[in-house]
PDB file of N, CA and C in Angstrom:
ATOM      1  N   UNK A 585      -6.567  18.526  28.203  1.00 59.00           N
ATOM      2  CA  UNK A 585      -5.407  18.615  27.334  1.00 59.00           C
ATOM      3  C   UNK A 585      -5.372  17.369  26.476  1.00 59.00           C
ATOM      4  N   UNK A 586      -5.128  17.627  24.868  1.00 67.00           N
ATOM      5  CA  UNK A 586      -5.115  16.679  24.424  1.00 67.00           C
ATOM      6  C   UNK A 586      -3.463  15.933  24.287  1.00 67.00           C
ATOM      7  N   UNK A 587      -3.879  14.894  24.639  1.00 75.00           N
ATOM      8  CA  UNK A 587      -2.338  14.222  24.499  1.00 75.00           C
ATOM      9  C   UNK A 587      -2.420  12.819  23.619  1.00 75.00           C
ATOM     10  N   UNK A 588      -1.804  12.301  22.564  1.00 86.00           N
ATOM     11  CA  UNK A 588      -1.957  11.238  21.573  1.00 86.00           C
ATOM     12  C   UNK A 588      -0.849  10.291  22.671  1.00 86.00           C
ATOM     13  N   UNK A 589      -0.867   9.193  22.761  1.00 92.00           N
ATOM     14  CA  UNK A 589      -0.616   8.132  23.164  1.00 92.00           C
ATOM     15  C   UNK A 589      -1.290   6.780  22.585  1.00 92.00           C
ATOM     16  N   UNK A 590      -0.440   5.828  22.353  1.00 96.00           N
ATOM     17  CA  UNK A 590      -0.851   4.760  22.013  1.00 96.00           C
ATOM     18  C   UNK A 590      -1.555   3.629  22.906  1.00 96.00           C
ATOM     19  N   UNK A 591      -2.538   2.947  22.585  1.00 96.00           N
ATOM     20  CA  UNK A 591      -2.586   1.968  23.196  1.00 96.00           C
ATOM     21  C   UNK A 591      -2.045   1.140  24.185  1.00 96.00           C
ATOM     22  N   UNK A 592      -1.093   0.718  23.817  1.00 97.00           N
ATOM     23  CA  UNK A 592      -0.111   0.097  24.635  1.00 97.00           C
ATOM     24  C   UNK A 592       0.630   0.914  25.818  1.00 97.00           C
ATOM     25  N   UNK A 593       0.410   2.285  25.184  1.00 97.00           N
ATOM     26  CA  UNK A 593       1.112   3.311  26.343  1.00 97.00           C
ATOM     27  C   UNK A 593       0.083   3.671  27.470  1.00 97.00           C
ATOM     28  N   UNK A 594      -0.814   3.581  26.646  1.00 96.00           N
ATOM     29  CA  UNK A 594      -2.176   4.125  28.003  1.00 96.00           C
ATOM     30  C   UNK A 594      -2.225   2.784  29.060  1.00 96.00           C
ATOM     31  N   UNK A 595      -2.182   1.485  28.569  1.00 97.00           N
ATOM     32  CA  UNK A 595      -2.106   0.087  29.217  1.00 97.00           C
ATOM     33  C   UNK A 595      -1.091   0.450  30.271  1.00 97.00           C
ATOM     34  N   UNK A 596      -0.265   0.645  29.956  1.00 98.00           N
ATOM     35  CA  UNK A 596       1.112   0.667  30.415  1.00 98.00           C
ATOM     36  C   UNK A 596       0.966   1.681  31.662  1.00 98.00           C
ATOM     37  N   UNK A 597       0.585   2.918  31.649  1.00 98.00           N
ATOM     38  CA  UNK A 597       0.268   3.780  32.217  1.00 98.00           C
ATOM     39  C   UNK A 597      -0.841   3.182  33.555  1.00 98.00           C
ATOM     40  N   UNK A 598      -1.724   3.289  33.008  1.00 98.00           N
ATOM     41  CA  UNK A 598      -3.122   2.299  33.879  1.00 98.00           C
ATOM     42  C   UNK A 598      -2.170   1.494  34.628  1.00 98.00           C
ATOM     43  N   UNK A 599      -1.283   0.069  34.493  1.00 98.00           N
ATOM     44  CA  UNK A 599      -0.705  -0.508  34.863  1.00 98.00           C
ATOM     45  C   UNK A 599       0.130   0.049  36.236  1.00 98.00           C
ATOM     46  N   UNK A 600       0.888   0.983  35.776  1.00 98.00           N
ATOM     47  CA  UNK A 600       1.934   1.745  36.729  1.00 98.00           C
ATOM     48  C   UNK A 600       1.356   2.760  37.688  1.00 98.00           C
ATOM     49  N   UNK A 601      -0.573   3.161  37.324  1.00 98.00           N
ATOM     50  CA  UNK A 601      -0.937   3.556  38.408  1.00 98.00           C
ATOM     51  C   UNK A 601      -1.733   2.419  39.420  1.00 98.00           C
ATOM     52  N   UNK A 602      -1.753   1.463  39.004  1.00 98.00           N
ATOM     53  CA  UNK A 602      -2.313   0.310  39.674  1.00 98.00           C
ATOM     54  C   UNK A 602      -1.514  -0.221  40.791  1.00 98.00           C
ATOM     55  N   UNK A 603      -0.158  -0.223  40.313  1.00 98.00           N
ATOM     56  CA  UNK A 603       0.954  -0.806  40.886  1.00 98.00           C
ATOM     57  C   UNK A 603       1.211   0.748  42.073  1.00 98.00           C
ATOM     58  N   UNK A 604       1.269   1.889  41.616  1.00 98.00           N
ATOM     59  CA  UNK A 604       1.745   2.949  42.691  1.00 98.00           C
ATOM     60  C   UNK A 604       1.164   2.567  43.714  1.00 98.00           C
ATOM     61  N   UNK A 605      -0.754   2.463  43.883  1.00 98.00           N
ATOM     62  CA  UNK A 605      -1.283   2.434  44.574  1.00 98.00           C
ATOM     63  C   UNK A 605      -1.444   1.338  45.808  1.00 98.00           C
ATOM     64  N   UNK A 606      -1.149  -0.059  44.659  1.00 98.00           N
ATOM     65  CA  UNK A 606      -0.908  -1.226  45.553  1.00 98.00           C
ATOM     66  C   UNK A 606       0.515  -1.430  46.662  1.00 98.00           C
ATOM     67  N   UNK A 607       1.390  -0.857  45.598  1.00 98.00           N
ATOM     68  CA  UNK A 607       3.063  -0.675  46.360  1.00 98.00           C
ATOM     69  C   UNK A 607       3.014   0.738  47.758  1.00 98.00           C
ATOM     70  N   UNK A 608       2.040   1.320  47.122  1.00 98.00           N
ATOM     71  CA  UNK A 608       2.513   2.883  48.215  1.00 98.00           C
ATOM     72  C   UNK A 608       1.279   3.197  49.082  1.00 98.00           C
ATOM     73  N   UNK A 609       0.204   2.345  48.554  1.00 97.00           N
ATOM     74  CA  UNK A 609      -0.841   2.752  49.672  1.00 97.00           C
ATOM     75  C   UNK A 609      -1.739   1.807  50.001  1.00 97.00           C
ATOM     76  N   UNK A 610      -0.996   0.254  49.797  1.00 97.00           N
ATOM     77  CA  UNK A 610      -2.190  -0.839  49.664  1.00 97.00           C
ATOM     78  C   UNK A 610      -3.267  -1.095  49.817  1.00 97.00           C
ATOM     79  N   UNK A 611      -3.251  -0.672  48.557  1.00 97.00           N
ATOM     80  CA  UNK A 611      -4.976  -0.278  47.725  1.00 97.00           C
ATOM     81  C   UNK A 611      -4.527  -1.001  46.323  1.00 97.00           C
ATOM     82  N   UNK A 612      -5.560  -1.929  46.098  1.00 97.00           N
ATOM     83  CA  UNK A 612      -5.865  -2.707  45.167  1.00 97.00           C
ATOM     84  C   UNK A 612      -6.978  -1.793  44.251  1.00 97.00           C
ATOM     85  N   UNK A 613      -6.567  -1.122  43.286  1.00 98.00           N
ATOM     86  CA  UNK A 613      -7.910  -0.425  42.456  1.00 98.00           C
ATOM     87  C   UNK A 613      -8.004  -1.111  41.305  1.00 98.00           C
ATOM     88  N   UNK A 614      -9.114  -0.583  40.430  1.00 98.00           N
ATOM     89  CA  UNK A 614      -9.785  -1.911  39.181  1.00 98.00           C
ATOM     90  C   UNK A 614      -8.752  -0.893  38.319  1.00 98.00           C
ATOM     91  N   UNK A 615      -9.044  -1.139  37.011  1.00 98.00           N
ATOM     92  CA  UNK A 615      -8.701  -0.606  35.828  1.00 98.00           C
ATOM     93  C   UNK A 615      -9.401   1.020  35.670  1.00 98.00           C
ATOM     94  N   UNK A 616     -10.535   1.139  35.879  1.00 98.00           N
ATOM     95  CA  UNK A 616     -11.599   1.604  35.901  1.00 98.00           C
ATOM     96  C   UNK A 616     -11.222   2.467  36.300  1.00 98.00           C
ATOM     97  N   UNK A 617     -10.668   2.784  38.152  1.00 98.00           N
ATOM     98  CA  UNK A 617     -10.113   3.376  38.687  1.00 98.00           C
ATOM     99  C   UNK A 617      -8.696   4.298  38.349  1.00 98.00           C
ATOM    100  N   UNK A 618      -8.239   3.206  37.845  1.00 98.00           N
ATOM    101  CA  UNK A 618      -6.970   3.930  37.363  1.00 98.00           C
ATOM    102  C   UNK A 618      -7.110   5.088  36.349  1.00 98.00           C
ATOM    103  N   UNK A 619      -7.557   4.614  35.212  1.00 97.00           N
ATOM    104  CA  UNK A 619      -7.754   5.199  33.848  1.00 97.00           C
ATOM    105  C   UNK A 619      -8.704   6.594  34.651  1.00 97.00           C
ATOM    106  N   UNK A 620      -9.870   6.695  35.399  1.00 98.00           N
ATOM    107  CA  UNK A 620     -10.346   7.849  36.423  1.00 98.00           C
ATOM    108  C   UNK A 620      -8.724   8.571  36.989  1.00 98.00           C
ATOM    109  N   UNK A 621      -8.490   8.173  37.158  1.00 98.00           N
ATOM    110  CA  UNK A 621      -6.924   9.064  37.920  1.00 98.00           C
ATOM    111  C   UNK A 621      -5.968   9.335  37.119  1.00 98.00           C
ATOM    112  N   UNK A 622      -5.847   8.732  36.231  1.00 96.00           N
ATOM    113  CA  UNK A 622      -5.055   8.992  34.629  1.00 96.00           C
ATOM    114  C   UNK A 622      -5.871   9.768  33.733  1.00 96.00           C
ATOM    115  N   UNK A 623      -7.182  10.258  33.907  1.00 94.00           N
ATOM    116  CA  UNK A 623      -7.774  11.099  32.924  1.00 94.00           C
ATOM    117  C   UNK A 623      -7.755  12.022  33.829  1.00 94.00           C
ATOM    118  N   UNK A 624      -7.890  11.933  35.435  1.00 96.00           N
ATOM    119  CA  UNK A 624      -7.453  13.982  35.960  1.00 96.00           C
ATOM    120  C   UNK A 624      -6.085  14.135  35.951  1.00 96.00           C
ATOM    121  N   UNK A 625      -4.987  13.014  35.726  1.00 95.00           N
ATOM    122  CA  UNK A 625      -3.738  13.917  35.967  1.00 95.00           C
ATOM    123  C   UNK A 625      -3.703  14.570  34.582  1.00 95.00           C
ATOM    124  N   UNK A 626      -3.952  13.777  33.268  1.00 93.00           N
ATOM    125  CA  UNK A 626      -3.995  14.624  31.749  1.00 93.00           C
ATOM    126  C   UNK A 626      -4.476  15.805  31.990  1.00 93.00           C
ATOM    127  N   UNK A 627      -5.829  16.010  32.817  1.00 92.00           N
ATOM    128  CA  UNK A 627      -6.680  17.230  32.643  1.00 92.00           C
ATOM    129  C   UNK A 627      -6.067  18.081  33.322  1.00 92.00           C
ATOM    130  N   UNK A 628      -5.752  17.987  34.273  1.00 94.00           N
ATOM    131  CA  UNK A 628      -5.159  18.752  35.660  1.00 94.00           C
ATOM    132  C   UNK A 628      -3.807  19.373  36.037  1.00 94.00           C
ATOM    133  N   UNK A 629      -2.987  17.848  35.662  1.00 95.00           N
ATOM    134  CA  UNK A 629      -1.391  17.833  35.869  1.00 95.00           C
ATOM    135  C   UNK A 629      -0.844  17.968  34.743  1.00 95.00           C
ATOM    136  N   UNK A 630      -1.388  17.290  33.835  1.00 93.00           N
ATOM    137  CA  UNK A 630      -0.165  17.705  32.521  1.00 93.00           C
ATOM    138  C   UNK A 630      -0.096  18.978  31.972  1.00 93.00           C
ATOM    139  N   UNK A 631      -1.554  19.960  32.064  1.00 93.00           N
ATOM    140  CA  UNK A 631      -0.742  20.981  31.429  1.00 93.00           C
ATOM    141  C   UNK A 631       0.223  21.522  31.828  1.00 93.00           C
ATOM    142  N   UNK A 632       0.749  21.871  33.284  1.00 95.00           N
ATOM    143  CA  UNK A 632       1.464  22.294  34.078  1.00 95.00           C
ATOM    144  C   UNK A 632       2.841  21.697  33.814  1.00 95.00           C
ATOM    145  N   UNK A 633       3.057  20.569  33.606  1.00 94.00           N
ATOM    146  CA  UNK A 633       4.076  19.813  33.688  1.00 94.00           C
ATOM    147  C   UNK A 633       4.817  20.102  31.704  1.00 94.00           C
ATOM    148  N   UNK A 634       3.463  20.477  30.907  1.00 93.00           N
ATOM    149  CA  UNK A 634       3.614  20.411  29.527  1.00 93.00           C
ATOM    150  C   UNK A 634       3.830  21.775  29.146  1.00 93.00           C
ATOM    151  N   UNK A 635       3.667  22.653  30.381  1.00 95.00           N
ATOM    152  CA  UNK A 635       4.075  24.481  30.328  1.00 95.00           C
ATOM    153  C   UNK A 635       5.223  24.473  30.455  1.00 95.00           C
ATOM    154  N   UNK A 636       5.571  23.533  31.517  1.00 97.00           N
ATOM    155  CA  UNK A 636       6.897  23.601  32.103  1.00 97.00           C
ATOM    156  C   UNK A 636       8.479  23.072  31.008  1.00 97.00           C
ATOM    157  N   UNK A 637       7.957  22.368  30.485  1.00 95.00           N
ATOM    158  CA  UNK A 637       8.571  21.866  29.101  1.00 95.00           C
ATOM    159  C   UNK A 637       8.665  22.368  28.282  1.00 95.00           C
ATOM    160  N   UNK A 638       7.811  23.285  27.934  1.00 96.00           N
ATOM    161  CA  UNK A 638       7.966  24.191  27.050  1.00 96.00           C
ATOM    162  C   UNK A 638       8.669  25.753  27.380  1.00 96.00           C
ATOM    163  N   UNK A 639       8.181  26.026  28.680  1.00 97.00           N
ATOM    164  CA  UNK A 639       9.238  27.088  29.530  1.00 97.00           C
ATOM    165  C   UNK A 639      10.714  26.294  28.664  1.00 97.00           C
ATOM    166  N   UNK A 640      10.996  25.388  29.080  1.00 98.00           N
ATOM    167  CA  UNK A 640      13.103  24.963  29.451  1.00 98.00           C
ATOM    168  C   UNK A 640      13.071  24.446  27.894  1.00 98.00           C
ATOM    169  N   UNK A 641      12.281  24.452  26.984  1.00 97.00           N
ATOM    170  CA  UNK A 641      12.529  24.155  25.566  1.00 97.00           C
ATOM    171  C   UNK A 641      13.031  25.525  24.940  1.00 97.00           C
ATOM    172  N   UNK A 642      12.391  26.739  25.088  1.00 97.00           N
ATOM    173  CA  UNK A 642      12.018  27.723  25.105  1.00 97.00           C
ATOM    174  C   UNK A 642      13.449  28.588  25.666  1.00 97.00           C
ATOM    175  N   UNK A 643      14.356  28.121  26.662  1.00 97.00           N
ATOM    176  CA  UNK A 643      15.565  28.778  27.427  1.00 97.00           C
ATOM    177  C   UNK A 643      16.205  27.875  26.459  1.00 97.00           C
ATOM    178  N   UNK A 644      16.348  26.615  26.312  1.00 96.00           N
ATOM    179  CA  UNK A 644      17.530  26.121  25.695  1.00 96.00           C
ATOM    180  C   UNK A 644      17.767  26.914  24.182  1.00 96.00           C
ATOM    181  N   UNK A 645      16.703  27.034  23.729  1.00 96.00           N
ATOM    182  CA  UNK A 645      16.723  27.690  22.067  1.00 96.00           C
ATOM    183  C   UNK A 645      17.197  29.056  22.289  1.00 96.00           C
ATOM    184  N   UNK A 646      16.887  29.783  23.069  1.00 95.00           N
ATOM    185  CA  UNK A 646      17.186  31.295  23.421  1.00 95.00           C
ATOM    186  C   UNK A 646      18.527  31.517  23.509  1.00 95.00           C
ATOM    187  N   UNK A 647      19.088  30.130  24.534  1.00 94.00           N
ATOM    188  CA  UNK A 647      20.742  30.215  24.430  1.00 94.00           C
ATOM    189  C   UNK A 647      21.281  29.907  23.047  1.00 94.00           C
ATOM    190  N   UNK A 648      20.811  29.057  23.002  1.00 95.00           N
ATOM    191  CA  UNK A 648      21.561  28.617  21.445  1.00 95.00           C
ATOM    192  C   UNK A 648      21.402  29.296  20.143  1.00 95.00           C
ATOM    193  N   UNK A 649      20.468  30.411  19.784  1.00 95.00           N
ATOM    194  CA  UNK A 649      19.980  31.436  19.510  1.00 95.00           C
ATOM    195  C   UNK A 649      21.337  32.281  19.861  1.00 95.00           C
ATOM    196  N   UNK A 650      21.602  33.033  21.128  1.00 93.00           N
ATOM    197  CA  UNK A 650      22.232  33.829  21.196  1.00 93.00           C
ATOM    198  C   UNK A 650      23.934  33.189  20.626  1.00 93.00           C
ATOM    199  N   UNK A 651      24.219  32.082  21.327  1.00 93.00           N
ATOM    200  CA  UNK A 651      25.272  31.431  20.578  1.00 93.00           C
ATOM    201  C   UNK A 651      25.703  31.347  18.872  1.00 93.00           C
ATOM    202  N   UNK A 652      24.437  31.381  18.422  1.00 94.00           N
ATOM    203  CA  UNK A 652      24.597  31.685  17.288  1.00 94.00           C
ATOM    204  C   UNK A 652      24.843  32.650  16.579  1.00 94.00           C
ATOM    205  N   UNK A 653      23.932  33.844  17.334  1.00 92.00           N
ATOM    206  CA  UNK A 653      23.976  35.484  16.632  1.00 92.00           C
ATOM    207  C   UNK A 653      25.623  35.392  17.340  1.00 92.00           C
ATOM    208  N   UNK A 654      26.358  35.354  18.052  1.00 91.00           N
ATOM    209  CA  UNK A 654      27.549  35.658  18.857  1.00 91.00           C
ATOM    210  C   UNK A 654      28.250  34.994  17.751  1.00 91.00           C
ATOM    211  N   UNK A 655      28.498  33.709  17.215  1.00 92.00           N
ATOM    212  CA  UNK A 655      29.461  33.432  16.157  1.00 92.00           C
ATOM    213  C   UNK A 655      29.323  34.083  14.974  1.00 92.00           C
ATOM    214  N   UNK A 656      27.957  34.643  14.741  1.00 93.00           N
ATOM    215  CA  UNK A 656      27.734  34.785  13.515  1.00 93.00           C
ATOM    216  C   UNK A 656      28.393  36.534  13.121  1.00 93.00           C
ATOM    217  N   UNK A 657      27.818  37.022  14.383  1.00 91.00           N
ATOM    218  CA  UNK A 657      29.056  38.386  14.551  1.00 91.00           C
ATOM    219  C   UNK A 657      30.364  38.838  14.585  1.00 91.00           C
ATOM    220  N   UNK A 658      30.834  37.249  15.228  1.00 92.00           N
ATOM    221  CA  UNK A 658      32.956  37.309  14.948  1.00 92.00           C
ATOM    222  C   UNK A 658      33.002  36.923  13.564  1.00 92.00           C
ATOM    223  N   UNK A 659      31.982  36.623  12.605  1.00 92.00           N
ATOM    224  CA  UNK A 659      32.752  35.924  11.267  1.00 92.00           C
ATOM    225  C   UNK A 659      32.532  37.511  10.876  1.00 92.00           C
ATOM    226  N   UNK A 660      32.082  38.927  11.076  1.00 91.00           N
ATOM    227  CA  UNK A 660      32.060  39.793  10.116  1.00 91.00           C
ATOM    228  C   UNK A 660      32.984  40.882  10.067  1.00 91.00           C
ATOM    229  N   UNK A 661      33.049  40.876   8.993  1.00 91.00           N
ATOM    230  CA  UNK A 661      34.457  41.660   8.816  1.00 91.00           C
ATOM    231  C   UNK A 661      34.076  43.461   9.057  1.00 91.00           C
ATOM    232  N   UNK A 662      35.175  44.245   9.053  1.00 88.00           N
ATOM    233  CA  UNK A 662      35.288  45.236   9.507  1.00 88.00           C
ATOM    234  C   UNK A 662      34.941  46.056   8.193  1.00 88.00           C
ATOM    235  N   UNK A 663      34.568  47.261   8.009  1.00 90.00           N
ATOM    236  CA  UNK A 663      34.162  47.859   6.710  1.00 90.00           C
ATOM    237  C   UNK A 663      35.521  49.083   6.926  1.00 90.00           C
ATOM    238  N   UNK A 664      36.252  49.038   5.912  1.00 90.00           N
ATOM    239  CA  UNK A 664      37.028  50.501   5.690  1.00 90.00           C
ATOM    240  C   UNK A 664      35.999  51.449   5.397  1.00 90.00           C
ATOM    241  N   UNK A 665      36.620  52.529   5.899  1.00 91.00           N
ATOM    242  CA  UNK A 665      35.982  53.897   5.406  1.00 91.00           C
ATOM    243  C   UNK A 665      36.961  54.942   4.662  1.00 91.00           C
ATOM    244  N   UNK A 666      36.645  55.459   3.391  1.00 84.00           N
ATOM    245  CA  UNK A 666      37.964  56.419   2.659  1.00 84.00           C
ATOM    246  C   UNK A 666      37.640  57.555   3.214  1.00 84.00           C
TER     247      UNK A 666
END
């Protein structure tokens, strides 16, 4: 999956899986390592997580969609017939 991120964000990232590992499973990994475990969660985990976002993007518009056709139906007026 392609995902654009900046520099500083991928650092940042690398960083915070360095730190999971040292804080939650004391394991000291290189950079090397990390960025390896940050390129299968992109491949692996994000689409799932980036389906899933788009699922509840996807419900919010649908409501607000219907909210709309619903106001847009009380503004119309009634037609006489002779």
């Amino acid at each position: 999956m392609f995902i654009r991120l900046t520099k500083e964000q991928q650092e940042l990232i690398i960083a915070d899986i360095q730190s999971f590992f040292y804080n939650n499973r004391d394991e000291d990994i290189t950079e090397f390592e990390a960025e390896r475990v940050f390129d299968f969660m992109k491949e692996y985990v994000a689409p799932h997580i980036y389906n899933a976002a788009i699922s509840d993007a996807k419900y919010v518009m649908e409501r607000q969609l219907s909210t709309i056709e619903d106001e847009l139906a009380s503004l119309e007026r009634p037609i006489k017939i002779k």
